[in-house]
Short mmCIF file of C-alpha atoms and ligand atoms in Angstrom, two decimals:
data_model
loop_
_atom_site.label_atom_id
_atom_site.label_comp_id
_atom_site.label_asym_id
_atom_site.label_seq_id
_atom_site.Cartn_x
_atom_site.Cartn_y
_atom_site.Cartn_z
CA MET H 87 -20.59 30.02 -56.41
CA ARG H 88 -18.11 30.24 -59.24
CA PRO H 89 -15.59 27.41 -59.57
CA GLY H 90 -12.79 27.82 -57.10
CA ALA H 91 -14.65 30.63 -55.37
CA ILE H 92 -12.31 32.51 -53.09
CA LEU H 93 -14.28 31.73 -49.99
CA VAL H 94 -16.56 28.80 -50.43
CA ALA H 95 -19.80 28.79 -48.50
CA ALA H 96 -19.18 25.23 -47.52
CA ALA H 97 -21.59 25.73 -44.66
CA LEU H 98 -24.10 23.78 -46.69
CA ALA H 99 -22.28 20.53 -46.08
CA THR H 100 -24.05 18.62 -43.36
CA ALA H 101 -21.06 16.65 -42.12
CA GLY H 102 -17.44 15.94 -42.79
CA CYS H 103 -15.27 17.93 -45.10
CA PRO H 104 -17.27 20.34 -47.21
CA SER H 105 -16.86 20.17 -50.94
CA PRO H 106 -16.09 23.42 -52.73
CA GLY H 107 -17.14 24.51 -56.14
CA PRO H 108 -20.45 24.87 -57.91
CA ALA H 109 -22.93 22.49 -56.37
CA GLY H 110 -26.15 21.46 -58.04
CA ASP H 111 -28.72 23.64 -59.71
CA ALA H 112 -29.31 27.35 -59.66
CA ALA H 113 -31.69 26.74 -56.77
CA ALA H 114 -31.49 23.87 -54.38
CA GLY H 115 -33.17 22.84 -51.16
CA GLU H 116 -31.46 20.61 -48.69
CA HIS H 117 -33.21 18.72 -45.94
CA ASP H 118 -31.26 18.76 -42.77
CA GLY H 119 -32.49 16.29 -40.22
CA ALA H 120 -36.04 15.80 -39.12
CA GLY H 121 -38.94 18.17 -38.68
CA GLY H 122 -38.76 20.00 -42.01
CA ALA H 123 -35.61 21.90 -41.01
CA ARG H 124 -33.75 22.61 -44.21
CA VAL H 125 -31.36 24.94 -45.96
CA VAL H 126 -32.84 26.66 -48.99
CA THR H 127 -30.35 28.14 -51.45
CA GLY H 128 -30.66 30.52 -54.39
CA ARG H 129 -27.96 31.78 -56.75
CA ARG H 130 -27.68 34.52 -59.32
CA GLN H 131 -24.91 36.01 -61.44
CA LEU H 132 -24.45 39.56 -60.12
CA MET H 133 -21.65 42.16 -59.93
CA GLY H 134 -19.47 39.98 -62.14
CA THR H 135 -19.60 36.99 -59.82
CA ASP H 136 -21.97 34.39 -58.40
CA PHE H 137 -24.07 35.53 -55.49
CA GLU H 138 -25.50 32.82 -53.27
CA VAL H 139 -28.05 33.08 -50.49
CA SER H 140 -28.66 30.19 -48.10
CA VAL H 141 -31.43 30.30 -45.53
CA ALA H 142 -31.83 27.79 -42.69
CA THR H 143 -35.54 27.42 -42.05
CA ALA H 144 -38.07 25.13 -40.49
CA GLY H 145 -40.88 27.08 -42.17
CA PRO H 146 -42.36 26.86 -45.65
CA GLU H 147 -39.79 26.66 -48.43
CA ALA H 148 -41.80 29.10 -50.55
CA ARG H 149 -41.38 31.80 -47.93
CA ALA H 150 -37.62 31.31 -47.81
CA ARG H 151 -37.47 31.41 -51.61
CA GLU H 152 -39.37 34.65 -51.72
CA ALA H 153 -36.94 36.24 -49.24
CA ILE H 154 -33.95 34.89 -51.19
CA GLU H 155 -35.26 36.38 -54.44
CA ALA H 156 -35.83 39.72 -52.68
CA ALA H 157 -32.24 39.64 -51.37
CA LEU H 158 -30.86 38.89 -54.84
CA ASP H 159 -33.02 41.66 -56.32
CA ALA H 160 -31.55 44.05 -53.74
CA VAL H 161 -28.02 43.10 -54.83
CA ALA H 162 -29.02 43.64 -58.46
CA GLY H 163 -30.04 47.17 -57.46
CA VAL H 164 -26.58 47.81 -55.99
CA GLU H 165 -25.00 46.51 -59.17
CA ARG H 166 -27.04 48.93 -61.29
CA ARG H 167 -26.21 51.87 -59.04
CA LEU H 168 -22.46 51.26 -58.73
CA SER H 169 -21.46 49.60 -62.01
CA PRO H 170 -18.53 51.27 -63.77
CA HIS H 171 -19.91 49.79 -67.00
CA LEU H 172 -23.10 51.85 -66.97
CA ASP H 173 -22.67 55.47 -68.13
CA GLU H 174 -25.40 56.73 -65.79
CA SER H 175 -23.99 55.16 -62.59
CA ASP H 176 -22.56 57.46 -59.93
CA VAL H 177 -19.06 56.08 -60.42
CA SER H 178 -19.16 56.61 -64.20
CA ARG H 179 -20.47 60.15 -63.85
CA VAL H 180 -17.84 61.14 -61.27
CA ASN H 181 -15.11 59.69 -63.49
CA ALA H 182 -16.43 61.43 -66.61
CA ALA H 183 -16.38 64.76 -64.74
CA ALA H 184 -12.81 64.37 -63.41
CA GLY H 185 -10.97 67.68 -63.68
CA ALA H 186 -14.21 69.46 -64.55
CA GLU H 187 -16.80 69.56 -61.77
CA PRO H 188 -18.24 67.94 -58.63
CA VAL H 189 -20.99 65.42 -59.26
CA ARG H 190 -24.04 64.81 -57.08
CA VAL H 191 -24.22 61.19 -55.96
CA SER H 192 -26.58 59.07 -53.89
CA GLU H 193 -26.20 58.81 -50.13
CA GLU H 194 -25.26 55.16 -50.68
CA THR H 195 -22.36 56.01 -53.01
CA PHE H 196 -21.29 58.89 -50.82
CA SER H 197 -21.12 56.69 -47.72
CA LEU H 198 -19.09 54.07 -49.56
CA LEU H 199 -16.66 56.76 -50.72
CA GLU H 200 -16.38 58.08 -47.17
CA LEU H 201 -15.68 54.59 -45.85
CA SER H 202 -13.12 54.11 -48.63
CA GLN H 203 -11.34 57.31 -47.78
CA GLN H 204 -11.18 56.28 -44.11
CA ILE H 205 -9.70 52.89 -45.01
CA SER H 206 -7.13 54.66 -47.20
CA GLU H 207 -6.08 56.79 -44.25
CA ARG H 208 -5.92 53.79 -41.92
CA SER H 209 -3.92 51.73 -44.40
CA ALA H 210 -1.51 54.52 -45.35
CA GLY H 211 -2.82 54.50 -48.91
CA ALA H 212 -2.60 50.74 -49.51
CA PHE H 213 -6.34 50.70 -50.13
CA ASP H 214 -7.31 53.49 -52.48
CA VAL H 215 -10.40 53.69 -54.71
CA THR H 216 -8.53 56.14 -56.96
CA PHE H 217 -6.22 53.23 -57.85
CA ALA H 218 -8.45 53.05 -60.95
CA ALA H 219 -6.25 55.56 -62.81
CA LEU H 220 -3.82 52.63 -63.14
CA VAL H 221 -6.34 50.31 -64.76
CA PRO H 222 -5.88 51.51 -68.39
CA VAL H 223 -2.11 51.00 -68.09
CA TRP H 224 -2.46 47.41 -66.89
CA ARG H 225 -4.86 46.56 -69.74
CA ALA H 226 -1.65 45.83 -71.65
CA LEU H 227 -1.71 42.45 -69.87
CA ARG H 228 -4.75 41.57 -71.97
CA ASP H 229 -2.89 42.10 -75.25
CA GLN H 230 -2.02 38.96 -77.22
CA PRO H 231 0.68 38.20 -76.27
CA PRO H 232 0.39 39.98 -72.89
CA ARG H 233 2.56 43.06 -72.58
CA LEU H 234 3.95 44.72 -69.46
CA PRO H 235 3.46 48.47 -69.13
CA THR H 236 6.64 50.55 -69.16
CA ASP H 237 7.94 52.31 -66.03
CA GLN H 238 7.01 55.64 -67.62
CA GLU H 239 3.44 54.53 -68.25
CA ILE H 240 3.10 53.31 -64.68
CA ASP H 241 4.64 56.44 -63.15
CA ALA H 242 2.39 58.74 -65.19
CA ALA H 243 -0.73 56.87 -64.03
CA ARG H 244 0.52 56.59 -60.45
CA ALA H 245 0.69 60.38 -60.25
CA LEU H 246 -3.10 60.40 -60.69
CA VAL H 247 -3.74 58.09 -57.71
CA GLY H 248 -4.46 59.63 -54.34
CA SER H 249 -7.58 59.31 -52.24
CA ARG H 250 -6.72 62.46 -50.31
CA ARG H 251 -7.38 64.44 -53.47
CA LEU H 252 -10.90 63.06 -53.77
CA VAL H 253 -13.17 65.89 -52.58
CA LEU H 254 -16.28 64.71 -50.73
CA ASP H 255 -18.85 67.29 -49.73
CA ARG H 256 -21.58 65.76 -47.57
CA ALA H 257 -23.72 68.90 -47.42
CA ALA H 258 -23.86 69.05 -51.22
CA MET H 259 -23.65 65.22 -51.50
CA THR H 260 -21.02 65.55 -54.23
CA ALA H 261 -17.80 63.82 -55.16
CA TYR H 262 -15.07 65.49 -57.18
CA LEU H 263 -11.89 64.22 -58.77
CA PRO H 264 -9.80 67.34 -59.36
CA GLU H 265 -7.67 66.12 -62.26
CA ARG H 266 -8.53 64.70 -65.65
CA GLY H 267 -7.48 61.03 -65.81
CA MET H 268 -8.23 60.42 -62.14
CA ALA H 269 -10.82 57.68 -61.66
CA LEU H 270 -12.77 55.82 -59.01
CA GLY H 271 -13.12 52.05 -58.88
CA LEU H 272 -15.18 50.38 -56.17
CA GLY H 273 -14.12 46.82 -57.07
CA ALA H 274 -12.63 46.19 -53.63
CA VAL H 275 -15.60 47.39 -51.59
CA GLY H 276 -18.70 47.24 -53.82
CA LYS H 277 -19.29 43.48 -53.64
CA GLY H 278 -19.05 43.62 -49.86
CA HIS H 279 -21.62 46.38 -49.86
CA GLY H 280 -23.83 44.28 -52.16
CA VAL H 281 -23.64 41.43 -49.67
CA ASP H 282 -24.61 43.79 -46.81
CA VAL H 283 -27.61 45.04 -48.77
CA GLY H 284 -28.69 41.48 -49.56
CA ALA H 285 -28.44 40.59 -45.87
CA GLU H 286 -30.53 43.62 -44.88
CA ALA H 287 -33.25 42.54 -47.31
CA LEU H 288 -33.41 39.15 -45.55
CA ILE H 289 -33.51 40.70 -42.08
CA ASP H 290 -36.29 43.03 -43.27
CA ARG H 291 -38.29 39.93 -44.16
CA GLY H 292 -37.83 38.38 -40.76
CA VAL H 293 -35.13 35.90 -41.83
CA HIS H 294 -32.48 35.46 -39.14
CA ASP H 295 -30.43 32.39 -40.05
CA PHE H 296 -28.60 32.77 -43.34
CA ILE H 297 -25.47 33.27 -45.37
CA VAL H 298 -25.29 35.80 -48.19
CA GLY H 299 -22.15 35.43 -50.29
CA GLY H 300 -20.74 36.99 -53.42
CA GLY H 301 -17.23 36.74 -54.85
CA GLY H 302 -15.54 35.84 -51.59
CA ASP H 303 -17.49 38.26 -49.41
CA LEU H 304 -20.11 36.97 -46.99
CA VAL H 305 -22.49 37.94 -44.25
CA VAL H 306 -23.42 35.20 -41.82
CA ARG H 307 -26.34 35.49 -39.39
CA GLY H 308 -27.67 33.12 -36.76
CA THR H 309 -27.02 29.40 -37.07
CA LYS H 310 -27.80 26.45 -39.24
CA HIS H 311 -30.53 24.93 -37.05
CA GLY H 312 -28.51 25.53 -33.90
CA THR H 313 -25.12 24.57 -35.37
CA PRO H 314 -22.64 27.34 -36.19
CA TRP H 315 -22.20 28.02 -39.89
CA ARG H 316 -18.91 26.73 -41.24
CA LEU H 317 -17.02 28.25 -44.15
CA GLY H 318 -14.34 26.75 -46.32
CA ILE H 319 -11.27 28.85 -47.09
CA GLN H 320 -10.03 28.24 -50.61
CA HIS H 321 -6.42 27.07 -50.92
CA PRO H 322 -4.66 29.83 -52.88
CA ARG H 323 -2.55 27.45 -54.98
CA ARG H 324 -4.64 24.27 -55.24
CA ARG H 325 -7.73 24.99 -57.26
CA GLY H 326 -10.88 23.51 -55.79
CA GLU H 327 -9.14 22.48 -52.55
CA LEU H 328 -9.63 23.97 -49.14
CA LEU H 329 -6.88 25.45 -47.03
CA GLY H 330 -9.01 25.29 -43.94
CA GLU H 331 -12.38 25.68 -42.38
CA LEU H 332 -13.68 28.58 -40.34
CA THR H 333 -16.45 28.20 -37.78
CA LEU H 334 -18.48 31.33 -37.13
CA ASP H 335 -20.14 31.37 -33.75
CA ARG H 336 -21.86 34.71 -34.14
CA ASP H 337 -23.09 37.24 -36.68
CA GLN H 338 -20.11 38.16 -38.82
CA ALA H 339 -19.01 39.36 -42.19
CA VAL H 340 -16.11 37.62 -43.93
CA ALA H 341 -14.11 38.77 -46.94
CA THR H 342 -11.29 37.17 -48.87
CA SER H 343 -8.83 38.80 -51.26
CA GLY H 344 -6.58 36.52 -53.27
CA ASP H 345 -4.09 36.59 -56.12
CA TYR H 346 -5.33 33.33 -57.63
CA GLU H 347 -8.63 34.19 -59.31
CA ARG H 348 -7.61 36.89 -61.72
CA PHE H 349 -4.03 37.02 -62.87
CA VAL H 350 -1.83 36.81 -65.95
CA GLU H 351 1.62 35.24 -66.00
CA VAL H 352 4.37 36.95 -67.96
CA GLY H 353 7.88 35.52 -67.90
CA GLY H 354 6.95 33.25 -64.99
CA VAL H 355 5.76 36.16 -62.85
CA ARG H 356 2.16 36.38 -61.62
CA TYR H 357 0.49 39.74 -62.30
CA HIS H 358 -2.76 39.79 -60.33
CA HIS H 359 -5.58 42.31 -60.04
CA ILE H 360 -4.77 44.01 -56.73
CA LEU H 361 -2.49 46.96 -57.27
CA ASP H 362 -0.22 48.63 -54.75
CA PRO H 363 -0.86 52.36 -55.23
CA ARG H 364 2.60 53.08 -53.83
CA THR H 365 4.35 51.22 -56.66
CA GLY H 366 1.61 51.21 -59.30
CA ARG H 367 2.20 47.47 -59.64
CA PRO H 368 0.51 44.29 -58.38
CA SER H 369 1.16 44.05 -54.66
CA GLN H 370 3.62 41.51 -53.30
CA GLY H 371 3.74 39.35 -50.20
CA CYS H 372 0.25 37.87 -49.81
CA ALA H 373 -1.42 34.99 -51.64
CA SER H 374 -4.69 35.35 -49.77
CA VAL H 375 -6.25 37.28 -46.90
CA THR H 376 -9.45 36.17 -45.16
CA LEU H 377 -10.79 38.78 -42.80
CA THR H 378 -13.78 38.85 -40.43
CA GLY H 379 -15.50 42.02 -39.30
CA PRO H 380 -18.79 43.66 -38.43
CA ASP H 381 -20.03 44.26 -41.98
CA ALA H 382 -19.03 43.08 -45.43
CA ALA H 383 -18.19 46.46 -47.00
CA LEU H 384 -15.65 47.14 -44.27
CA ALA H 385 -14.34 43.56 -44.33
CA ASP H 386 -14.02 43.67 -48.14
CA ALA H 387 -12.09 46.95 -48.10
CA LEU H 388 -9.87 45.91 -45.21
CA ALA H 389 -9.07 42.52 -46.77
CA THR H 390 -7.81 44.35 -49.85
CA ALA H 391 -5.87 46.81 -47.67
CA VAL H 392 -4.20 44.00 -45.74
CA PHE H 393 -3.44 42.16 -48.98
CA VAL H 394 -1.63 45.21 -50.36
CA LEU H 395 0.24 45.91 -47.10
CA GLY H 396 1.64 42.37 -47.03
CA PRO H 397 1.65 39.80 -44.19
CA ALA H 398 3.56 41.69 -41.48
CA GLU H 399 2.25 45.21 -41.91
CA GLY H 400 -1.19 43.84 -42.80
CA MET H 401 -1.43 41.89 -39.55
CA ARG H 402 -0.48 45.00 -37.63
CA LEU H 403 -3.41 46.84 -39.23
CA VAL H 404 -5.73 43.97 -38.23
CA GLU H 405 -4.45 43.99 -34.67
CA ARG H 406 -5.07 47.67 -34.20
CA THR H 407 -8.60 47.50 -35.69
CA PRO H 408 -11.22 46.51 -33.09
CA GLY H 409 -13.70 43.78 -34.09
CA VAL H 410 -11.55 42.57 -36.98
CA GLU H 411 -9.62 39.28 -37.30
CA ALA H 412 -7.65 37.83 -40.19
CA LEU H 413 -5.97 34.78 -41.62
CA ILE H 414 -3.14 35.63 -43.99
CA VAL H 415 -1.44 33.24 -46.39
CA ASP H 416 1.83 34.61 -47.71
CA GLU H 417 3.39 33.84 -51.09
CA GLN H 418 5.42 31.02 -49.50
CA LEU H 419 2.07 29.61 -48.26
CA ARG H 420 2.86 30.33 -44.61
CA VAL H 421 -0.30 30.94 -42.61
CA THR H 422 -0.63 33.54 -39.86
CA MET H 423 -3.75 34.26 -37.82
CA SER H 424 -4.77 37.04 -35.48
CA ALA H 425 -5.39 35.92 -31.90
CA GLY H 426 -9.19 36.00 -32.15
CA LEU H 427 -9.25 33.42 -34.96
CA ARG H 428 -7.24 30.76 -33.17
CA GLY H 429 -9.51 27.94 -32.15
CA ARG H 430 -12.02 28.88 -34.86
CA VAL H 431 -9.94 27.76 -37.84
CA ARG H 432 -9.14 24.16 -38.69
CA LEU H 433 -6.37 23.95 -41.26
CA VAL H 434 -6.50 21.07 -43.75
CA GLU H 435 -3.35 18.90 -43.52
P1 ADP N 251 -11.98 40.36 -55.41
O1 ADP N 251 -12.69 41.44 -56.15
O2 ADP N 251 -11.18 39.45 -56.26
O3 ADP N 251 -12.85 39.65 -54.43
P2 ADP N 251 -10.81 42.40 -53.76
O4 ADP N 251 -11.94 42.62 -52.85
O5 ADP N 251 -9.45 42.45 -53.13
O6 ADP N 251 -10.87 41.03 -54.50
O7 ADP N 251 -10.91 43.48 -54.88
C1 ADP N 251 -10.00 43.54 -55.96
C2 ADP N 251 -10.44 44.67 -56.85
O8 ADP N 251 -10.27 45.89 -56.16
C3 ADP N 251 -9.66 44.80 -58.11
O9 ADP N 251 -10.21 44.03 -59.15
C4 ADP N 251 -9.77 46.27 -58.38
O10 ADP N 251 -11.02 46.56 -58.98
C5 ADP N 251 -9.79 46.88 -57.02
N1 ADP N 251 -8.46 47.27 -56.50
C6 ADP N 251 -7.24 46.82 -56.90
N2 ADP N 251 -6.26 47.37 -56.17
C7 ADP N 251 -6.86 48.19 -55.27
C8 ADP N 251 -6.38 49.04 -54.22
N3 ADP N 251 -5.08 49.16 -53.95
N4 ADP N 251 -7.31 49.75 -53.52
C9 ADP N 251 -8.62 49.65 -53.79
N5 ADP N 251 -9.12 48.87 -54.76
C10 ADP N 251 -8.26 48.13 -55.48
MG1 MG N 252 -11.91 43.70 -51.10
#
């Protein structure tokens, strides 16, 4: 995984405190006790981050490797289909046709947009894939020296954000943005979906004990030779250090959103990459949100939603969503956990 990965798949550590950060080669095998039981790991740069697949197996390593490569290939397919950087992707075509006409998209894209719209509703607009209208305005942060957008620039872009205005027609399988300048961005849900697709590829090949991770989103299945998989939670202010460790005793997806991977400081203020559609500005209140749920696309989207809502309102959303738990670190580094996580998280002193 990339250095200081948001959620480190520290499950590979056999004992003691797992060490975060990039470990070893692009592909590594680890023997774990007797009888040929091992964890086989493969990594690839995909969707702008490091994807990592770890399989616990007592069988032939070559078979595990083949499944891992197939899973990574499946993620590469998602990347090609959803990338905003490719003109022919569904997202690019819908954006190019904003204010002009509905665009036919794949069932995969359509379902992700439907899920996204539902999460927008549930989070009162905190999560919103049409946030992307704000992206050009915040590019000013990349100027040298970084510049802050003006209130007028932000307000003009904010008027173009609104998931309710996204028209989805399942019968026609089309998506339509009714105003020029509106735009979709699947950055907060696409990687989770990629992880889900990678996990499905493993299951299709009869692999049952694994972790698929990419950019802080993971799917965990089975065990590591009978022991629950353990995950490290990155400390949001101490690079390369863990805040705690999460033990997963069943099949789960986990997603983390944080303000510490991508940000620019201007005048001592941290401007990070998660925007609050209600203000048009980087959200305030959370430093990181780690959320568990039934699948990674949902967990990814909800982690972003909770991050934007802030610790109090965010935890209320978690509590009223069945099958979902969260650990929230606020900007003062106070940690709160939903009831279902207590006993499964060990915080580092
Ligand atoms: P990361 O991508 O760092 O793992 P997230 O899953 O929270 O973290 O996704 C952040 C990305 O989501 C941003 O880079 C941006 O593309 C997109 N995004 C930012 N704000 C919002 C928002 N309010 N709703 C939906 N997507 C957002
Ligand atoms: Mg997300």
